[in-house]
Amino acid sequence: RKEVEQDPGPFNVPEGATVAFNCTYSNSASQSFFWYRQDCRKEPKLLMSVYSSGNEDGRFTAQLNRASQYISLLIRDSKLSDSATYLCVGFLSGAGSYQLTFGKGTKLSVIP
Amino acid sequence: AAGVIQSPRHLIKEKRETATLKCYPIPRHDTVYWYQQGPGQDPQFLISFYEKMQSDKGSIPDRFSAQQFSDYHSELNMSSLELGDSALYFCASSLGETGRGYTFGSGTRLTVV
């Protein structure tokens, strides 16, 4: 079982729609989480960091529920440029482990 | 702002050949991570270095080795290349053990033919 699990999608939504992605993690020791955005054949780029209960940045809201071990990403008023793969990532620091653990990603296509 | 620099951007090698990928972290970053991303896959952690010492090891094959040099740049050496090694190889860097400023490079696309 993968440590970070996401619905792979694809999510096909019209412009202006609100879309939510969920991600669950199995390692309760994970200290922080991130949502990365990856465009085809490009490197992952940090979208949002989630250290406590949540974070909001413009149209994007991330929430963390440690009790249930899930993280969500909400995108409001979707734009065509939001089309990408969204990677849920856990970061575990300590005991010599400093790696990111990626989910398989959720593909989003915003349709005109 | 300076980013993580990887070279080369693209590399084509034949089976059983050797390849060396280079990564130059963001200035003052002391931690480097290597990831392998196959087609349609999520990035898989290979290995990381903190202050020039190996700090963690993931799914790196024995045919691969890596090191971090005194100027904090890192090289990933891949020998006896196999077709399955064809992938995008990302390097990331951060400041310290808390992963501050974790940033990916643009990647090296390795194709083994």
PDB file of C-alpha atoms in Angstrom:
ATOM      1  CA  ARG A   1       0.000   0.000   0.000  1.00  0.00           C
ATOM      2  CA  LYS A   2       1.408   3.341  -1.011  1.00  0.00           C
ATOM      3  CA  GLU A   3       2.145   5.799   1.804  1.00  0.00           C
ATOM      4  CA  VAL A   4       0.330   8.616   0.032  1.00  0.00           C
ATOM      5  CA  GLU A   5      -2.752   7.790  -2.006  1.00  0.00           C
ATOM      6  CA  GLN A   6      -4.736   9.939  -4.387  1.00  0.00           C
ATOM      7  CA  ASP A   7      -7.602   9.473  -6.804  1.00  0.00           C
ATOM      8  CA  PRO A   8      -5.804   9.461 -10.184  1.00  0.00           C
ATOM      9  CA  GLY A   9      -8.745  11.016 -12.003  1.00  0.00           C
ATOM     10  CA  PRO A  10      -8.899  12.350 -14.602  1.00  0.00           C
ATOM     11  CA  PHE A  11     -11.130  15.140 -13.422  1.00  0.00           C
ATOM     12  CA  ASN A  12     -12.680  16.929 -16.396  1.00  0.00           C
ATOM     13  CA  VAL A  13     -14.374  20.137 -15.297  1.00  0.00           C
ATOM     14  CA  PRO A  14     -15.707  23.204 -17.109  1.00  0.00           C
ATOM     15  CA  GLU A  15     -14.102  26.591 -16.683  1.00  0.00           C
ATOM     16  CA  GLY A  16     -15.334  28.335 -13.563  1.00  0.00           C
ATOM     17  CA  ALA A  17     -16.133  25.119 -11.707  1.00  0.00           C
ATOM     18  CA  THR A  18     -14.955  24.258  -8.228  1.00  0.00           C
ATOM     19  CA  VAL A  19     -13.046  21.010  -7.911  1.00  0.00           C
ATOM     20  CA  ALA A  20     -11.685  19.191  -4.872  1.00  0.00           C
ATOM     21  CA  PHE A  21      -8.988  16.547  -4.613  1.00  0.00           C
ATOM     22  CA  ASN A  22      -8.447  14.314  -1.627  1.00  0.00           C
ATOM     23  CA  CYS A  23      -5.326  12.553  -0.516  1.00  0.00           C
ATOM     24  CA  THR A  24      -4.790  10.085   2.321  1.00  0.00           C
ATOM     25  CA  TYR A  25      -1.552   9.196   4.023  1.00  0.00           C
ATOM     26  CA  SER A  26      -0.572   6.207   6.097  1.00  0.00           C
ATOM     27  CA  ASN A  27       2.473   7.477   8.019  1.00  0.00           C
ATOM     28  CA  SER A  28       1.125   9.434  10.973  1.00  0.00           C
ATOM     29  CA  ALA A  29       4.646  10.728  11.661  1.00  0.00           C
ATOM     30  CA  SER A  30       4.637  12.778   8.462  1.00  0.00           C
ATOM     31  CA  GLN A  31       5.272  16.327   9.553  1.00  0.00           C
ATOM     32  CA  SER A  32       4.174  18.435   6.682  1.00  0.00           C
ATOM     33  CA  PHE A  33       2.450  18.156   3.372  1.00  0.00           C
ATOM     34  CA  PHE A  34       2.542  19.849   0.052  1.00  0.00           C
ATOM     35  CA  TRP A  35       0.551  20.070  -3.095  1.00  0.00           C
ATOM     36  CA  TYR A  36       2.719  20.175  -6.178  1.00  0.00           C
ATOM     37  CA  ARG A  37       1.587  20.878  -9.681  1.00  0.00           C
ATOM     38  CA  GLN A  38       3.261  19.093 -12.558  1.00  0.00           C
ATOM     39  CA  ASP A  39       2.767  19.935 -16.203  1.00  0.00           C
ATOM     40  CA  CYS A  40       3.540  17.322 -18.827  1.00  0.00           C
ATOM     41  CA  ARG A  41       7.284  16.598 -19.055  1.00  0.00           C
ATOM     42  CA  LYS A  42       8.122  19.351 -16.587  1.00  0.00           C
ATOM     43  CA  GLU A  43       9.393  19.292 -13.036  1.00  0.00           C
ATOM     44  CA  PRO A  44       6.956  19.380 -10.105  1.00  0.00           C
ATOM     45  CA  LYS A  45       6.358  22.908  -8.878  1.00  0.00           C
ATOM     46  CA  LEU A  46       5.226  23.770  -5.376  1.00  0.00           C
ATOM     47  CA  LEU A  47       1.647  24.979  -5.248  1.00  0.00           C
ATOM     48  CA  MET A  48       0.933  25.046  -1.519  1.00  0.00           C
ATOM     49  CA  SER A  49       2.486  23.993   1.767  1.00  0.00           C
ATOM     50  CA  VAL A  50       0.315  22.601   4.561  1.00  0.00           C
ATOM     51  CA  TYR A  51       1.889  22.617   8.001  1.00  0.00           C
ATOM     52  CA  SER A  52      -1.051  22.933  10.371  1.00  0.00           C
ATOM     53  CA  SER A  53      -4.745  22.716   9.660  1.00  0.00           C
ATOM     54  CA  GLY A  54      -4.761  24.417   6.314  1.00  0.00           C
ATOM     55  CA  ASN A  55      -3.650  27.117   3.975  1.00  0.00           C
ATOM     56  CA  GLU A  56      -5.365  29.403   1.491  1.00  0.00           C
ATOM     57  CA  ASP A  57      -3.869  31.211  -1.457  1.00  0.00           C
ATOM     58  CA  GLY A  58      -6.248  32.945  -3.815  1.00  0.00           C
ATOM     59  CA  ARG A  59      -8.406  30.367  -5.548  1.00  0.00           C
ATOM     60  CA  PHE A  60      -6.604  27.478  -3.843  1.00  0.00           C
ATOM     61  CA  THR A  61      -7.374  26.106  -0.375  1.00  0.00           C
ATOM     62  CA  ALA A  62      -5.616  23.171   1.230  1.00  0.00           C
ATOM     63  CA  GLN A  63      -6.817  21.484   4.406  1.00  0.00           C
ATOM     64  CA  LEU A  64      -5.140  18.931   6.617  1.00  0.00           C
ATOM     65  CA  ASN A  65      -6.999  16.581   8.930  1.00  0.00           C
ATOM     66  CA  ARG A  66      -4.443  14.756  11.055  1.00  0.00           C
ATOM     67  CA  ALA A  67      -7.045  12.710  12.921  1.00  0.00           C
ATOM     68  CA  SER A  68      -8.329  11.210   9.690  1.00  0.00           C
ATOM     69  CA  GLN A  69      -4.974  11.436   7.923  1.00  0.00           C
ATOM     70  CA  TYR A  70      -6.123  13.188   4.816  1.00  0.00           C
ATOM     71  CA  ILE A  71      -5.312  16.360   2.949  1.00  0.00           C
ATOM     72  CA  SER A  72      -7.548  18.110   0.469  1.00  0.00           C
ATOM     73  CA  LEU A  73      -7.043  20.695  -2.229  1.00  0.00           C
ATOM     74  CA  LEU A  74      -9.908  22.894  -3.374  1.00  0.00           C
ATOM     75  CA  ILE A  75      -9.667  24.917  -6.557  1.00  0.00           C
ATOM     76  CA  ARG A  76     -12.329  27.561  -7.085  1.00  0.00           C
ATOM     77  CA  ASP A  77     -13.207  29.270 -10.364  1.00  0.00           C
ATOM     78  CA  SER A  78     -11.110  26.841 -12.427  1.00  0.00           C
ATOM     79  CA  LYS A  79      -9.065  28.287 -15.273  1.00  0.00           C
ATOM     80  CA  LEU A  80      -7.858  26.536 -18.409  1.00  0.00           C
ATOM     81  CA  SER A  81      -4.319  27.076 -17.125  1.00  0.00           C
ATOM     82  CA  ASP A  82      -5.111  24.958 -14.053  1.00  0.00           C
ATOM     83  CA  SER A  83      -5.010  21.839 -16.261  1.00  0.00           C
ATOM     84  CA  ALA A  84      -2.154  19.753 -14.889  1.00  0.00           C
ATOM     85  CA  THR A  85      -1.410  16.824 -12.625  1.00  0.00           C
ATOM     86  CA  TYR A  86      -1.627  17.634  -8.921  1.00  0.00           C
ATOM     87  CA  LEU A  87       0.685  15.681  -6.657  1.00  0.00           C
ATOM     88  CA  CYS A  88      -0.012  15.222  -2.963  1.00  0.00           C
ATOM     89  CA  VAL A  89       3.273  14.977  -1.099  1.00  0.00           C
ATOM     90  CA  GLY A  90       4.238  14.110   2.455  1.00  0.00           C
ATOM     91  CA  PHE A  91       7.491  15.175   4.068  1.00  0.00           C
ATOM     92  CA  LEU A  92       9.035  13.173   6.877  1.00  0.00           C
ATOM     93  CA  SER A  93      12.004  14.669   8.653  1.00  0.00           C
ATOM     94  CA  GLY A  94      13.971  12.936  11.340  1.00  0.00           C
ATOM     95  CA  ALA A  95      15.942   9.764  12.003  1.00  0.00           C
ATOM     96  CA  GLY A  96      17.958  10.388   8.859  1.00  0.00           C
ATOM     97  CA  SER A  97      14.988  10.540   6.542  1.00  0.00           C
ATOM     98  CA  TYR A  98      14.499  13.745   4.600  1.00  0.00           C
ATOM     99  CA  GLN A  99      12.616  12.658   1.554  1.00  0.00           C
ATOM    100  CA  LEU A 100       9.340  13.616   0.007  1.00  0.00           C
ATOM    101  CA  THR A 101       6.825  10.852  -0.556  1.00  0.00           C
ATOM    102  CA  PHE A 102       4.653  11.442  -3.584  1.00  0.00           C
ATOM    103  CA  GLY A 103       1.174  10.295  -4.385  1.00  0.00           C
ATOM    104  CA  LYS A 104       0.611   9.145  -7.951  1.00  0.00           C
ATOM    105  CA  GLY A 105      -1.074  12.417  -8.819  1.00  0.00           C
ATOM    106  CA  THR A 106      -4.526  13.531  -9.862  1.00  0.00           C
ATOM    107  CA  LYS A 107      -4.963  14.709 -13.409  1.00  0.00           C
ATOM    108  CA  LEU A 108      -7.149  17.765 -13.928  1.00  0.00           C
ATOM    109  CA  SER A 109      -8.429  18.948 -17.288  1.00  0.00           C
ATOM    110  CA  VAL A 110     -10.331  22.231 -17.355  1.00  0.00           C
ATOM    111  CA  ILE A 111     -12.522  22.400 -20.417  1.00  0.00           C
ATOM    112  CA  PRO A 112     -13.637  25.623 -22.172  1.00  0.00           C
TER     113      PRO A 112
ATOM    114  CA  ALA B   1      16.297  34.030  -8.359  1.00  0.00           C
ATOM    115  CA  ALA B   2      18.769  31.202  -8.783  1.00  0.00           C
ATOM    116  CA  GLY B   3      17.200  27.790  -9.129  1.00  0.00           C
ATOM    117  CA  VAL B   4      18.388  24.214  -9.072  1.00  0.00           C
ATOM    118  CA  ILE B   5      20.422  23.582 -12.199  1.00  0.00           C
ATOM    119  CA  GLN B   6      20.636  20.148 -13.764  1.00  0.00           C
ATOM    120  CA  SER B   7      22.735  19.050 -16.659  1.00  0.00           C
ATOM    121  CA  PRO B   8      22.418  17.791 -19.227  1.00  0.00           C
ATOM    122  CA  ARG B   9      18.752  18.457 -20.041  1.00  0.00           C
ATOM    123  CA  HIS B  10      18.586  15.491 -22.387  1.00  0.00           C
ATOM    124  CA  LEU B  11      20.796  12.444 -22.695  1.00  0.00           C
ATOM    125  CA  ILE B  12      20.648   9.466 -25.009  1.00  0.00           C
ATOM    126  CA  LYS B  13      22.737   6.417 -24.167  1.00  0.00           C
ATOM    127  CA  GLU B  14      22.948   2.858 -25.366  1.00  0.00           C
ATOM    128  CA  LYS B  15      22.362  -0.193 -23.210  1.00  0.00           C
ATOM    129  CA  ARG B  16      25.294  -1.065 -20.976  1.00  0.00           C
ATOM    130  CA  GLU B  17      26.772   2.406 -21.273  1.00  0.00           C
ATOM    131  CA  THR B  18      27.450   4.775 -18.376  1.00  0.00           C
ATOM    132  CA  ALA B  19      25.841   8.132 -17.694  1.00  0.00           C
ATOM    133  CA  THR B  20      26.601  10.942 -15.250  1.00  0.00           C
ATOM    134  CA  LEU B  21      23.957  13.469 -14.277  1.00  0.00           C
ATOM    135  CA  LYS B  22      24.853  16.676 -12.489  1.00  0.00           C
ATOM    136  CA  CYS B  23      22.906  18.835 -10.066  1.00  0.00           C
ATOM    137  CA  TYR B  24      23.806  22.282  -8.780  1.00  0.00           C
ATOM    138  CA  PRO B  25      21.648  23.258  -5.795  1.00  0.00           C
ATOM    139  CA  ILE B  26      20.332  26.693  -4.971  1.00  0.00           C
ATOM    140  CA  PRO B  27      23.135  28.738  -3.358  1.00  0.00           C
ATOM    141  CA  ARG B  28      23.398  28.044   0.394  1.00  0.00           C
ATOM    142  CA  HIS B  29      21.276  24.907   0.124  1.00  0.00           C
ATOM    143  CA  ASP B  30      23.132  22.045   1.751  1.00  0.00           C
ATOM    144  CA  THR B  31      20.810  19.124   1.016  1.00  0.00           C
ATOM    145  CA  VAL B  32      20.338  17.442  -2.340  1.00  0.00           C
ATOM    146  CA  TYR B  33      17.805  14.782  -3.319  1.00  0.00           C
ATOM    147  CA  TRP B  34      17.568  12.645  -6.451  1.00  0.00           C
ATOM    148  CA  TYR B  35      14.299  11.317  -7.867  1.00  0.00           C
ATOM    149  CA  GLN B  36      13.460   9.105 -10.830  1.00  0.00           C
ATOM    150  CA  GLN B  37      10.170   9.541 -12.641  1.00  0.00           C
ATOM    151  CA  GLY B  38       9.188   6.963 -15.224  1.00  0.00           C
ATOM    152  CA  PRO B  39       6.517   7.620 -17.864  1.00  0.00           C
ATOM    153  CA  GLY B  40       3.143   8.090 -16.175  1.00  0.00           C
ATOM    154  CA  GLN B  41       4.646   7.473 -12.746  1.00  0.00           C
ATOM    155  CA  ASP B  42       5.127   9.629  -9.668  1.00  0.00           C
ATOM    156  CA  PRO B  43       8.675  10.609  -8.719  1.00  0.00           C
ATOM    157  CA  GLN B  44      10.480   7.870  -6.820  1.00  0.00           C
ATOM    158  CA  PHE B  45      13.102   8.858  -4.287  1.00  0.00           C
ATOM    159  CA  LEU B  46      16.581   7.534  -5.040  1.00  0.00           C
ATOM    160  CA  ILE B  47      19.041   9.059  -2.592  1.00  0.00           C
ATOM    161  CA  SER B  48      19.807  12.238  -0.645  1.00  0.00           C
ATOM    162  CA  PHE B  49      22.834  14.009   0.774  1.00  0.00           C
ATOM    163  CA  TYR B  50      23.159  16.474   3.633  1.00  0.00           C
ATOM    164  CA  GLU B  51      26.414  18.331   4.148  1.00  0.00           C
ATOM    165  CA  LYS B  52      28.187  16.021   1.695  1.00  0.00           C
ATOM    166  CA  MET B  53      27.173  12.858   3.534  1.00  0.00           C
ATOM    167  CA  GLN B  54      24.545  10.421   2.374  1.00  0.00           C
ATOM    168  CA  SER B  55      21.479  11.067   4.514  1.00  0.00           C
ATOM    169  CA  ASP B  56      18.894   8.683   3.126  1.00  0.00           C
ATOM    170  CA  LYS B  57      18.614   5.975   0.522  1.00  0.00           C
ATOM    171  CA  GLY B  58      15.549   4.961  -1.411  1.00  0.00           C
ATOM    172  CA  SER B  59      15.028   2.714  -4.386  1.00  0.00           C
ATOM    173  CA  ILE B  60      18.403   3.366  -5.996  1.00  0.00           C
ATOM    174  CA  PRO B  61      19.741   0.373  -7.941  1.00  0.00           C
ATOM    175  CA  ASP B  62      23.181  -0.961  -7.057  1.00  0.00           C
ATOM    176  CA  ARG B  63      24.316   0.051 -10.565  1.00  0.00           C
ATOM    177  CA  PHE B  64      23.837   3.690  -9.565  1.00  0.00           C
ATOM    178  CA  SER B  65      25.962   5.722  -7.214  1.00  0.00           C
ATOM    179  CA  ALA B  66      25.949   9.342  -6.195  1.00  0.00           C
ATOM    180  CA  GLN B  67      27.945  11.814  -4.187  1.00  0.00           C
ATOM    181  CA  GLN B  68      27.853  15.402  -3.040  1.00  0.00           C
ATOM    182  CA  PHE B  69      30.980  17.476  -3.476  1.00  0.00           C
ATOM    183  CA  SER B  70      32.561  20.221  -1.379  1.00  0.00           C
ATOM    184  CA  ASP B  71      30.732  22.910  -3.357  1.00  0.00           C
ATOM    185  CA  TYR B  72      27.449  21.029  -2.624  1.00  0.00           C
ATOM    186  CA  HIS B  73      26.820  20.018  -6.197  1.00  0.00           C
ATOM    187  CA  SER B  74      25.912  16.387  -6.677  1.00  0.00           C
ATOM    188  CA  GLU B  75      26.457  13.801  -9.390  1.00  0.00           C
ATOM    189  CA  LEU B  76      24.454  10.672 -10.076  1.00  0.00           C
ATOM    190  CA  ASN B  77      26.500   7.998 -11.810  1.00  0.00           C
ATOM    191  CA  MET B  78      24.612   5.284 -13.642  1.00  0.00           C
ATOM    192  CA  SER B  79      26.394   2.257 -15.042  1.00  0.00           C
ATOM    193  CA  SER B  80      25.347  -0.756 -17.126  1.00  0.00           C
ATOM    194  CA  LEU B  81      22.337   1.185 -18.313  1.00  0.00           C
ATOM    195  CA  GLU B  82      19.162  -0.734 -19.054  1.00  0.00           C
ATOM    196  CA  LEU B  83      16.167   0.205 -21.175  1.00  0.00           C
ATOM    197  CA  GLY B  84      14.135   0.525 -17.972  1.00  0.00           C
ATOM    198  CA  ASP B  85      16.403   3.320 -16.759  1.00  0.00           C
ATOM    199  CA  SER B  86      14.832   5.632 -19.329  1.00  0.00           C
ATOM    200  CA  ALA B  87      13.122   8.269 -17.217  1.00  0.00           C
ATOM    201  CA  LEU B  88      13.135  11.847 -16.056  1.00  0.00           C
ATOM    202  CA  TYR B  89      15.666  12.338 -13.278  1.00  0.00           C
ATOM    203  CA  PHE B  90      14.977  15.223 -10.946  1.00  0.00           C
ATOM    204  CA  CYS B  91      17.280  16.755  -8.438  1.00  0.00           C
ATOM    205  CA  ALA B  92      15.924  18.887  -5.611  1.00  0.00           C
ATOM    206  CA  SER B  93      17.679  20.931  -2.975  1.00  0.00           C
ATOM    207  CA  SER B  94      16.734  22.346   0.390  1.00  0.00           C
ATOM    208  CA  LEU B  95      18.245  24.215   3.291  1.00  0.00           C
ATOM    209  CA  GLY B  96      18.955  22.008   6.256  1.00  0.00           C
ATOM    210  CA  GLU B  97      17.213  18.962   7.520  1.00  0.00           C
ATOM    211  CA  THR B  98      13.754  20.512   7.706  1.00  0.00           C
ATOM    212  CA  GLY B  99      13.401  20.711   3.952  1.00  0.00           C
ATOM    213  CA  ARG B 100      13.120  24.476   3.902  1.00  0.00           C
ATOM    214  CA  GLY B 101      12.903  25.896   0.417  1.00  0.00           C
ATOM    215  CA  TYR B 102      12.551  22.463  -1.181  1.00  0.00           C
ATOM    216  CA  THR B 103      12.905  23.153  -4.906  1.00  0.00           C
ATOM    217  CA  PHE B 104      13.158  20.878  -7.920  1.00  0.00           C
ATOM    218  CA  GLY B 105      15.420  21.297 -10.896  1.00  0.00           C
ATOM    219  CA  SER B 106      14.055  21.001 -14.418  1.00  0.00           C
ATOM    220  CA  GLY B 107      15.234  17.438 -14.713  1.00  0.00           C
ATOM    221  CA  THR B 108      17.390  15.388 -17.038  1.00  0.00           C
ATOM    222  CA  ARG B 109      15.566  13.214 -19.524  1.00  0.00           C
ATOM    223  CA  LEU B 110      17.542  10.031 -20.025  1.00  0.00           C
ATOM    224  CA  THR B 111      16.710   7.769 -22.919  1.00  0.00           C
ATOM    225  CA  VAL B 112      18.400   4.392 -23.129  1.00  0.00           C
ATOM    226  CA  VAL B 113      18.261   2.767 -26.549  1.00  0.00           C
TER     227      VAL B 113
END
